[in-house]
């Protein structure tokens, strides 16, 4: 989701670090075999990734975990 300023420029609602933290939580729940929690965190991570400014490291990490 992009948030627009008065000038019509957009800024992103989520920092990449927040999305990265959620992906780490998701990965940790997968390793711990907490499947219900992993499923919920996957949805949260996907939402955050789509709302953040493009960050290739975070996108690569997301891709690896989602594989």
PDB file with one MODEL, atoms N, CA, C and O in Angstrom:
MODEL        1
ATOM      1  N   UNK A   1       0.844  -1.167   0.000  1.00  0.00           N
ATOM      2  CA  UNK A   1       0.000   0.000   0.000  1.00  0.00           C
ATOM      3  C   UNK A   1       0.885   1.223   0.000  1.00  0.00           C
ATOM      4  O   UNK A   1       1.826   1.317   0.788  1.00  0.00           O
ATOM      5  N   UNK A   2       0.595   2.137  -0.858  1.00  0.00           N
ATOM      6  CA  UNK A   2       1.337   3.381  -0.911  1.00  0.00           C
ATOM      7  C   UNK A   2       0.489   4.471  -0.289  1.00  0.00           C
ATOM      8  O   UNK A   2      -0.729   4.513  -0.460  1.00  0.00           O
ATOM      9  N   UNK A   3       1.144   5.331   0.420  1.00  0.00           N
ATOM     10  CA  UNK A   3       0.482   6.478   1.017  1.00  0.00           C
ATOM     11  C   UNK A   3       0.946   7.703   0.246  1.00  0.00           C
ATOM     12  O   UNK A   3       2.144   7.884   0.028  1.00  0.00           O
ATOM     13  N   UNK A   4       0.009   8.539  -0.166  1.00  0.00           N
ATOM     14  CA  UNK A   4       0.361   9.703  -0.970  1.00  0.00           C
ATOM     15  C   UNK A   4       0.376  10.966  -0.117  1.00  0.00           C
ATOM     16  O   UNK A   4      -0.472  11.153   0.755  1.00  0.00           O
ATOM     17  N   UNK A   5       1.350  11.822  -0.383  1.00  0.00           N
ATOM     18  CA  UNK A   5       1.460  13.100   0.306  1.00  0.00           C
ATOM     19  C   UNK A   5       0.643  14.146  -0.438  1.00  0.00           C
ATOM     20  O   UNK A   5       0.090  13.867  -1.502  1.00  0.00           O
ATOM     21  N   UNK A   6       0.569  15.334   0.112  1.00  0.00           N
ATOM     22  CA  UNK A   6      -0.169  16.427  -0.519  1.00  0.00           C
ATOM     23  C   UNK A   6       0.346  16.708  -1.928  1.00  0.00           C
ATOM     24  O   UNK A   6      -0.427  17.047  -2.824  1.00  0.00           O
ATOM     25  N   UNK A   7       1.634  16.566  -2.113  1.00  0.00           N
ATOM     26  CA  UNK A   7       2.246  16.869  -3.401  1.00  0.00           C
ATOM     27  C   UNK A   7       2.008  15.768  -4.434  1.00  0.00           C
ATOM     28  O   UNK A   7       2.430  15.906  -5.582  1.00  0.00           O
ATOM     29  N   UNK A   8       1.355  14.703  -4.056  1.00  0.00           N
ATOM     30  CA  UNK A   8       1.092  13.610  -4.980  1.00  0.00           C
ATOM     31  C   UNK A   8       2.199  12.578  -5.048  1.00  0.00           C
ATOM     32  O   UNK A   8       2.107  11.615  -5.809  1.00  0.00           O
ATOM     33  N   UNK A   9       3.241  12.770  -4.264  1.00  0.00           N
ATOM     34  CA  UNK A   9       4.326  11.794  -4.215  1.00  0.00           C
ATOM     35  C   UNK A   9       3.908  10.671  -3.276  1.00  0.00           C
ATOM     36  O   UNK A   9       3.149  10.884  -2.330  1.00  0.00           O
ATOM     37  N   UNK A  10       4.406   9.488  -3.548  1.00  0.00           N
ATOM     38  CA  UNK A  10       4.046   8.376  -2.674  1.00  0.00           C
ATOM     39  C   UNK A  10       5.190   8.033  -1.716  1.00  0.00           C
ATOM     40  O   UNK A  10       6.369   8.229  -2.010  1.00  0.00           O
ATOM     41  N   UNK A  11       4.794   7.527  -0.592  1.00  0.00           N
ATOM     42  CA  UNK A  11       5.752   6.963   0.351  1.00  0.00           C
ATOM     43  C   UNK A  11       5.188   5.616   0.770  1.00  0.00           C
ATOM     44  O   UNK A  11       3.979   5.393   0.692  1.00  0.00           O
ATOM     45  N   UNK A  12       6.028   4.750   1.197  1.00  0.00           N
ATOM     46  CA  UNK A  12       5.595   3.410   1.538  1.00  0.00           C
ATOM     47  C   UNK A  12       5.251   3.332   3.016  1.00  0.00           C
ATOM     48  O   UNK A  12       5.880   3.984   3.850  1.00  0.00           O
ATOM     49  N   UNK A  13       4.254   2.534   3.326  1.00  0.00           N
ATOM     50  CA  UNK A  13       3.727   2.462   4.678  1.00  0.00           C
ATOM     51  C   UNK A  13       4.556   1.580   5.607  1.00  0.00           C
ATOM     52  O   UNK A  13       4.450   1.715   6.826  1.00  0.00           O
ATOM     53  N   UNK A  14       5.375   0.686   5.068  1.00  0.00           N
ATOM     54  CA  UNK A  14       6.111  -0.280   5.894  1.00  0.00           C
ATOM     55  C   UNK A  14       7.599  -0.191   5.583  1.00  0.00           C
ATOM     56  O   UNK A  14       8.004  -0.176   4.421  1.00  0.00           O
ATOM     57  N   UNK A  15       8.399  -0.133   6.631  1.00  0.00           N
ATOM     58  CA  UNK A  15       9.853  -0.166   6.452  1.00  0.00           C
ATOM     59  C   UNK A  15      10.287  -1.602   6.178  1.00  0.00           C
ATOM     60  O   UNK A  15       9.675  -2.549   6.670  1.00  0.00           O
ATOM     61  N   UNK A  16      11.340  -1.752   5.395  1.00  0.00           N
ATOM     62  CA  UNK A  16      11.841  -3.073   5.032  1.00  0.00           C
ATOM     63  C   UNK A  16      12.263  -3.871   6.267  1.00  0.00           C
ATOM     64  O   UNK A  16      12.124  -5.094   6.289  1.00  0.00           O
ATOM     65  N   UNK A  17      12.773  -3.192   7.285  1.00  0.00           N
ATOM     66  CA  UNK A  17      13.215  -3.885   8.497  1.00  0.00           C
ATOM     67  C   UNK A  17      12.050  -4.576   9.202  1.00  0.00           C
ATOM     68  O   UNK A  17      12.217  -5.654   9.771  1.00  0.00           O
ATOM     69  N   UNK A  18      10.887  -3.961   9.164  1.00  0.00           N
ATOM     70  CA  UNK A  18       9.708  -4.557   9.802  1.00  0.00           C
ATOM     71  C   UNK A  18       9.291  -5.810   9.045  1.00  0.00           C
ATOM     72  O   UNK A  18       8.987  -6.839   9.649  1.00  0.00           O
ATOM     73  N   UNK A  19       9.279  -5.717   7.727  1.00  0.00           N
ATOM     74  CA  UNK A  19       8.954  -6.892   6.916  1.00  0.00           C
ATOM     75  C   UNK A  19       9.985  -7.993   7.137  1.00  0.00           C
ATOM     76  O   UNK A  19       9.625  -9.165   7.241  1.00  0.00           O
ATOM     77  N   UNK A  20      11.253  -7.630   7.210  1.00  0.00           N
ATOM     78  CA  UNK A  20      12.312  -8.609   7.448  1.00  0.00           C
ATOM     79  C   UNK A  20      12.161  -9.318   8.782  1.00  0.00           C
ATOM     80  O   UNK A  20      12.377 -10.526   8.882  1.00  0.00           O
ATOM     81  N   UNK A  21      11.794  -8.575   9.790  1.00  0.00           N
ATOM     82  CA  UNK A  21      11.582  -9.169  11.116  1.00  0.00           C
ATOM     83  C   UNK A  21      10.437 -10.180  11.078  1.00  0.00           C
ATOM     84  O   UNK A  21      10.524 -11.248  11.683  1.00  0.00           O
ATOM     85  N   UNK A  22       9.377  -9.840  10.372  1.00  0.00           N
ATOM     86  CA  UNK A  22       8.235 -10.750  10.271  1.00  0.00           C
ATOM     87  C   UNK A  22       8.619 -12.020   9.515  1.00  0.00           C
ATOM     88  O   UNK A  22       8.153 -13.107   9.853  1.00  0.00           O
ATOM     89  N   UNK A  23       9.462 -11.889   8.498  1.00  0.00           N
ATOM     90  CA  UNK A  23       9.919 -13.065   7.753  1.00  0.00           C
ATOM     91  C   UNK A  23      10.766 -13.965   8.649  1.00  0.00           C
ATOM     92  O   UNK A  23      10.663 -15.189   8.572  1.00  0.00           O
ATOM     93  N   UNK A  24      11.600 -13.370   9.494  1.00  0.00           N
ATOM     94  CA  UNK A  24      12.407 -14.158  10.444  1.00  0.00           C
ATOM     95  C   UNK A  24      11.493 -14.915  11.400  1.00  0.00           C
ATOM     96  O   UNK A  24      11.734 -16.088  11.684  1.00  0.00           O
ATOM     97  N   UNK A  25      10.455 -14.263  11.895  1.00  0.00           N
ATOM     98  CA  UNK A  25       9.492 -14.932  12.782  1.00  0.00           C
ATOM     99  C   UNK A  25       8.803 -16.086  12.056  1.00  0.00           C
ATOM    100  O   UNK A  25       8.610 -17.162  12.623  1.00  0.00           O
ATOM    101  N   UNK A  26       8.440 -15.854  10.814  1.00  0.00           N
ATOM    102  CA  UNK A  26       7.798 -16.885  10.001  1.00  0.00           C
ATOM    103  C   UNK A  26       8.738 -18.083   9.834  1.00  0.00           C
ATOM    104  O   UNK A  26       8.337 -19.229  10.039  1.00  0.00           O
ATOM    105  N   UNK A  27       9.992 -17.807   9.459  1.00  0.00           N
ATOM    106  CA  UNK A  27      10.973 -18.867   9.273  1.00  0.00           C
ATOM    107  C   UNK A  27      11.199 -19.648  10.575  1.00  0.00           C
ATOM    108  O   UNK A  27      11.294 -20.875  10.561  1.00  0.00           O
ATOM    109  N   UNK A  28      11.283 -18.932  11.683  1.00  0.00           N
ATOM    110  CA  UNK A  28      11.490 -19.586  12.978  1.00  0.00           C
ATOM    111  C   UNK A  28      10.325 -20.511  13.322  1.00  0.00           C
ATOM    112  O   UNK A  28      10.535 -21.593  13.871  1.00  0.00           O
ATOM    113  N   UNK A  29       9.114 -20.099  13.008  1.00  0.00           N
ATOM    114  CA  UNK A  29       7.963 -20.957  13.299  1.00  0.00           C
ATOM    115  C   UNK A  29       7.944 -22.191  12.385  1.00  0.00           C
ATOM    116  O   UNK A  29       7.464 -23.251  12.787  1.00  0.00           O
ATOM    117  N   UNK A  30       8.457 -22.057  11.173  1.00  0.00           N
ATOM    118  CA  UNK A  30       8.573 -23.218  10.282  1.00  0.00           C
ATOM    119  C   UNK A  30       9.564 -24.218  10.874  1.00  0.00           C
ATOM    120  O   UNK A  30       9.282 -25.414  10.943  1.00  0.00           O
ATOM    121  N   UNK A  31      10.721 -23.722  11.300  1.00  0.00           N
ATOM    122  CA  UNK A  31      11.758 -24.589  11.879  1.00  0.00           C
ATOM    123  C   UNK A  31      11.240 -25.287  13.140  1.00  0.00           C
ATOM    124  O   UNK A  31      11.555 -26.451  13.386  1.00  0.00           O
ATOM    125  N   UNK A  32      10.441 -24.563  13.937  1.00  0.00           N
ATOM    126  CA  UNK A  32       9.898 -25.123  15.175  1.00  0.00           C
ATOM    127  C   UNK A  32       8.670 -26.007  14.927  1.00  0.00           C
ATOM    128  O   UNK A  32       8.087 -26.545  15.869  1.00  0.00           O
ATOM    129  N   UNK A  33       8.280 -26.154  13.652  1.00  0.00           N
ATOM    130  CA  UNK A  33       7.123 -26.965  13.253  1.00  0.00           C
ATOM    131  C   UNK A  33       5.820 -26.481  13.885  1.00  0.00           C
ATOM    132  O   UNK A  33       4.945 -27.277  14.224  1.00  0.00           O
ATOM    133  N   UNK A  34       5.710 -25.181  14.033  1.00  0.00           N
ATOM    134  CA  UNK A  34       4.481 -24.558  14.528  1.00  0.00           C
ATOM    135  C   UNK A  34       3.687 -24.112  13.301  1.00  0.00           C
ATOM    136  O   UNK A  34       3.693 -22.938  12.930  1.00  0.00           O
ATOM    137  N   UNK A  35       3.009 -25.068  12.687  1.00  0.00           N
ATOM    138  CA  UNK A  35       2.420 -24.848  11.377  1.00  0.00           C
ATOM    139  C   UNK A  35       1.290 -23.821  11.376  1.00  0.00           C
ATOM    140  O   UNK A  35       1.174 -23.040  10.433  1.00  0.00           O
ATOM    141  N   UNK A  36       0.458 -23.809  12.413  1.00  0.00           N
ATOM    142  CA  UNK A  36      -0.618 -22.813  12.469  1.00  0.00           C
ATOM    143  C   UNK A  36      -0.043 -21.404  12.543  1.00  0.00           C
ATOM    144  O   UNK A  36      -0.493 -20.497  11.844  1.00  0.00           O
ATOM    145  N   UNK A  37       0.954 -21.239  13.396  1.00  0.00           N
ATOM    146  CA  UNK A  37       1.601 -19.938  13.526  1.00  0.00           C
ATOM    147  C   UNK A  37       2.332 -19.569  12.232  1.00  0.00           C
ATOM    148  O   UNK A  37       2.296 -18.413  11.810  1.00  0.00           O
ATOM    149  N   UNK A  38       2.987 -20.535  11.607  1.00  0.00           N
ATOM    150  CA  UNK A  38       3.709 -20.280  10.359  1.00  0.00           C
ATOM    151  C   UNK A  38       2.753 -19.822   9.257  1.00  0.00           C
ATOM    152  O   UNK A  38       3.076 -18.925   8.478  1.00  0.00           O
ATOM    153  N   UNK A  39       1.590 -20.437   9.201  1.00  0.00           N
ATOM    154  CA  UNK A  39       0.600 -20.056   8.191  1.00  0.00           C
ATOM    155  C   UNK A  39       0.134 -18.621   8.402  1.00  0.00           C
ATOM    156  O   UNK A  39       0.018 -17.853   7.447  1.00  0.00           O
ATOM    157  N   UNK A  40      -0.132 -18.263   9.653  1.00  0.00           N
ATOM    158  CA  UNK A  40      -0.569 -16.897   9.956  1.00  0.00           C
ATOM    159  C   UNK A  40       0.533 -15.884   9.642  1.00  0.00           C
ATOM    160  O   UNK A  40       0.268 -14.832   9.062  1.00  0.00           O
ATOM    161  N   UNK A  41       1.760 -16.204  10.026  1.00  0.00           N
ATOM    162  CA  UNK A  41       2.884 -15.297   9.785  1.00  0.00           C
ATOM    163  C   UNK A  41       3.195 -15.160   8.302  1.00  0.00           C
ATOM    164  O   UNK A  41       3.654 -14.107   7.861  1.00  0.00           O
ATOM    165  N   UNK A  42       2.954 -16.206   7.535  1.00  0.00           N
ATOM    166  CA  UNK A  42       3.168 -16.134   6.092  1.00  0.00           C
ATOM    167  C   UNK A  42       2.272 -15.062   5.473  1.00  0.00           C
ATOM    168  O   UNK A  42       2.721 -14.270   4.645  1.00  0.00           O
ATOM    169  N   UNK A  43       1.016 -15.045   5.877  1.00  0.00           N
ATOM    170  CA  UNK A  43       0.091 -14.034   5.373  1.00  0.00           C
ATOM    171  C   UNK A  43       0.496 -12.633   5.787  1.00  0.00           C
ATOM    172  O   UNK A  43       0.427 -11.696   4.991  1.00  0.00           O
ATOM    173  N   UNK A  44       0.922 -12.492   7.040  1.00  0.00           N
ATOM    174  CA  UNK A  44       1.366 -11.186   7.528  1.00  0.00           C
ATOM    175  C   UNK A  44       2.609 -10.723   6.768  1.00  0.00           C
ATOM    176  O   UNK A  44       2.705  -9.561   6.374  1.00  0.00           O
ATOM    177  N   UNK A  45       3.559 -11.640   6.565  1.00  0.00           N
ATOM    178  CA  UNK A  45       4.787 -11.294   5.855  1.00  0.00           C
ATOM    179  C   UNK A  45       4.480 -10.878   4.418  1.00  0.00           C
ATOM    180  O   UNK A  45       5.039  -9.902   3.916  1.00  0.00           O
ATOM    181  N   UNK A  46       3.598 -11.612   3.764  1.00  0.00           N
ATOM    182  CA  UNK A  46       3.232 -11.280   2.386  1.00  0.00           C
ATOM    183  C   UNK A  46       2.629  -9.873   2.313  1.00  0.00           C
ATOM    184  O   UNK A  46       2.957  -9.095   1.417  1.00  0.00           O
ATOM    185  N   UNK A  47       1.759  -9.562   3.252  1.00  0.00           N
ATOM    186  CA  UNK A  47       1.159  -8.236   3.276  1.00  0.00           C
ATOM    187  C   UNK A  47       2.182  -7.132   3.489  1.00  0.00           C
ATOM    188  O   UNK A  47       2.122  -6.091   2.835  1.00  0.00           O
ATOM    189  N   UNK A  48       3.118  -7.356   4.397  1.00  0.00           N
ATOM    190  CA  UNK A  48       4.146  -6.352   4.663  1.00  0.00           C
ATOM    191  C   UNK A  48       5.076  -6.158   3.477  1.00  0.00           C
ATOM    192  O   UNK A  48       5.457  -5.032   3.158  1.00  0.00           O
ATOM    193  N   UNK A  49       5.439  -7.254   2.825  1.00  0.00           N
ATOM    194  CA  UNK A  49       6.346  -7.175   1.671  1.00  0.00           C
ATOM    195  C   UNK A  49       5.700  -6.370   0.543  1.00  0.00           C
ATOM    196  O   UNK A  49       6.378  -5.604  -0.143  1.00  0.00           O
ATOM    197  N   UNK A  50       4.408  -6.540   0.355  1.00  0.00           N
ATOM    198  CA  UNK A  50       3.741  -5.799  -0.721  1.00  0.00           C
ATOM    199  C   UNK A  50       3.581  -4.319  -0.397  1.00  0.00           C
ATOM    200  O   UNK A  50       3.345  -3.511  -1.295  1.00  0.00           O
ATOM    201  N   UNK A  51       3.708  -3.955   0.885  1.00  0.00           N
ATOM    202  CA  UNK A  51       3.533  -2.564   1.297  1.00  0.00           C
ATOM    203  C   UNK A  51       4.851  -1.822   1.510  1.00  0.00           C
ATOM    204  O   UNK A  51       4.840  -0.633   1.831  1.00  0.00           O
ATOM    205  N   UNK A  52       5.962  -2.490   1.341  1.00  0.00           N
ATOM    206  CA  UNK A  52       7.246  -1.846   1.620  1.00  0.00           C
ATOM    207  C   UNK A  52       7.901  -1.319   0.349  1.00  0.00           C
ATOM    208  O   UNK A  52       7.578  -1.745  -0.760  1.00  0.00           O
ATOM    209  N   UNK A  53       8.809  -0.403   0.534  1.00  0.00           N
ATOM    210  CA  UNK A  53       9.626   0.066  -0.571  1.00  0.00           C
ATOM    211  C   UNK A  53      10.513  -1.091  -1.019  1.00  0.00           C
ATOM    212  O   UNK A  53      10.963  -1.884  -0.192  1.00  0.00           O
ATOM    213  N   UNK A  54      10.760  -1.190  -2.298  1.00  0.00           N
ATOM    214  CA  UNK A  54      11.524  -2.309  -2.845  1.00  0.00           C
ATOM    215  C   UNK A  54      12.897  -2.415  -2.173  1.00  0.00           C
ATOM    216  O   UNK A  54      13.663  -1.453  -2.122  1.00  0.00           O
ATOM    217  N   UNK A  55      13.177  -3.609  -1.663  1.00  0.00           N
ATOM    218  CA  UNK A  55      14.450  -3.911  -1.024  1.00  0.00           C
ATOM    219  C   UNK A  55      14.837  -5.321  -1.490  1.00  0.00           C
ATOM    220  O   UNK A  55      14.221  -6.304  -1.077  1.00  0.00           O
ATOM    221  N   UNK A  56      15.834  -5.414  -2.329  1.00  0.00           N
ATOM    222  CA  UNK A  56      16.183  -6.691  -2.940  1.00  0.00           C
ATOM    223  C   UNK A  56      16.607  -7.755  -1.941  1.00  0.00           C
ATOM    224  O   UNK A  56      16.339  -8.937  -2.158  1.00  0.00           O
ATOM    225  N   UNK A  57      17.257  -7.369  -0.859  1.00  0.00           N
ATOM    226  CA  UNK A  57      17.677  -8.358   0.144  1.00  0.00           C
ATOM    227  C   UNK A  57      16.462  -8.969   0.840  1.00  0.00           C
ATOM    228  O   UNK A  57      16.399 -10.182   1.042  1.00  0.00           O
ATOM    229  N   UNK A  58      15.505  -8.127   1.201  1.00  0.00           N
ATOM    230  CA  UNK A  58      14.299  -8.617   1.868  1.00  0.00           C
ATOM    231  C   UNK A  58      13.484  -9.475   0.898  1.00  0.00           C
ATOM    232  O   UNK A  58      12.962 -10.522   1.281  1.00  0.00           O
ATOM    233  N   UNK A  59      13.375  -9.036  -0.348  1.00  0.00           N
ATOM    234  CA  UNK A  59      12.632  -9.812  -1.342  1.00  0.00           C
ATOM    235  C   UNK A  59      13.281 -11.171  -1.591  1.00  0.00           C
ATOM    236  O   UNK A  59      12.582 -12.170  -1.763  1.00  0.00           O
ATOM    237  N   UNK A  60      14.605 -11.213  -1.610  1.00  0.00           N
ATOM    238  CA  UNK A  60      15.306 -12.488  -1.795  1.00  0.00           C
ATOM    239  C   UNK A  60      15.067 -13.411  -0.600  1.00  0.00           C
ATOM    240  O   UNK A  60      14.826 -14.606  -0.774  1.00  0.00           O
ATOM    241  N   UNK A  61      15.133 -12.862   0.600  1.00  0.00           N
ATOM    242  CA  UNK A  61      14.895 -13.644   1.808  1.00  0.00           C
ATOM    243  C   UNK A  61      13.460 -14.176   1.811  1.00  0.00           C
ATOM    244  O   UNK A  61      13.228 -15.341   2.135  1.00  0.00           O
ATOM    245  N   UNK A  62      12.512 -13.332   1.452  1.00  0.00           N
ATOM    246  CA  UNK A  62      11.111 -13.751   1.364  1.00  0.00           C
ATOM    247  C   UNK A  62      10.953 -14.898   0.364  1.00  0.00           C
ATOM    248  O   UNK A  62      10.254 -15.876   0.629  1.00  0.00           O
ATOM    249  N   UNK A  63      11.607 -14.763  -0.781  1.00  0.00           N
ATOM    250  CA  UNK A  63      11.529 -15.798  -1.806  1.00  0.00           C
ATOM    251  C   UNK A  63      12.098 -17.138  -1.315  1.00  0.00           C
ATOM    252  O   UNK A  63      11.531 -18.196  -1.587  1.00  0.00           O
ATOM    253  N   UNK A  64      13.204 -17.081  -0.600  1.00  0.00           N
ATOM    254  CA  UNK A  64      13.804 -18.308  -0.069  1.00  0.00           C
ATOM    255  C   UNK A  64      12.912 -18.989   0.955  1.00  0.00           C
ATOM    256  O   UNK A  64      12.757 -20.210   0.935  1.00  0.00           O
ATOM    257  N   UNK A  65      12.329 -18.207   1.848  1.00  0.00           N
ATOM    258  CA  UNK A  65      11.476 -18.782   2.886  1.00  0.00           C
ATOM    259  C   UNK A  65      10.190 -19.324   2.277  1.00  0.00           C
ATOM    260  O   UNK A  65       9.688 -20.362   2.707  1.00  0.00           O
ATOM    261  N   UNK A  66       9.659 -18.633   1.285  1.00  0.00           N
ATOM    262  CA  UNK A  66       8.397 -19.073   0.689  1.00  0.00           C
ATOM    263  C   UNK A  66       8.576 -20.282  -0.229  1.00  0.00           C
ATOM    264  O   UNK A  66       7.593 -20.905  -0.630  1.00  0.00           O
ATOM    265  N   UNK A  67       9.820 -20.616  -0.564  1.00  0.00           N
ATOM    266  CA  UNK A  67      10.087 -21.761  -1.425  1.00  0.00           C
ATOM    267  C   UNK A  67       9.843 -23.023  -0.641  1.00  0.00           C
ATOM    268  O   UNK A  67      10.007 -24.121  -1.172  1.00  0.00           O
TER     269      UNK A  67
ENDMDL
END
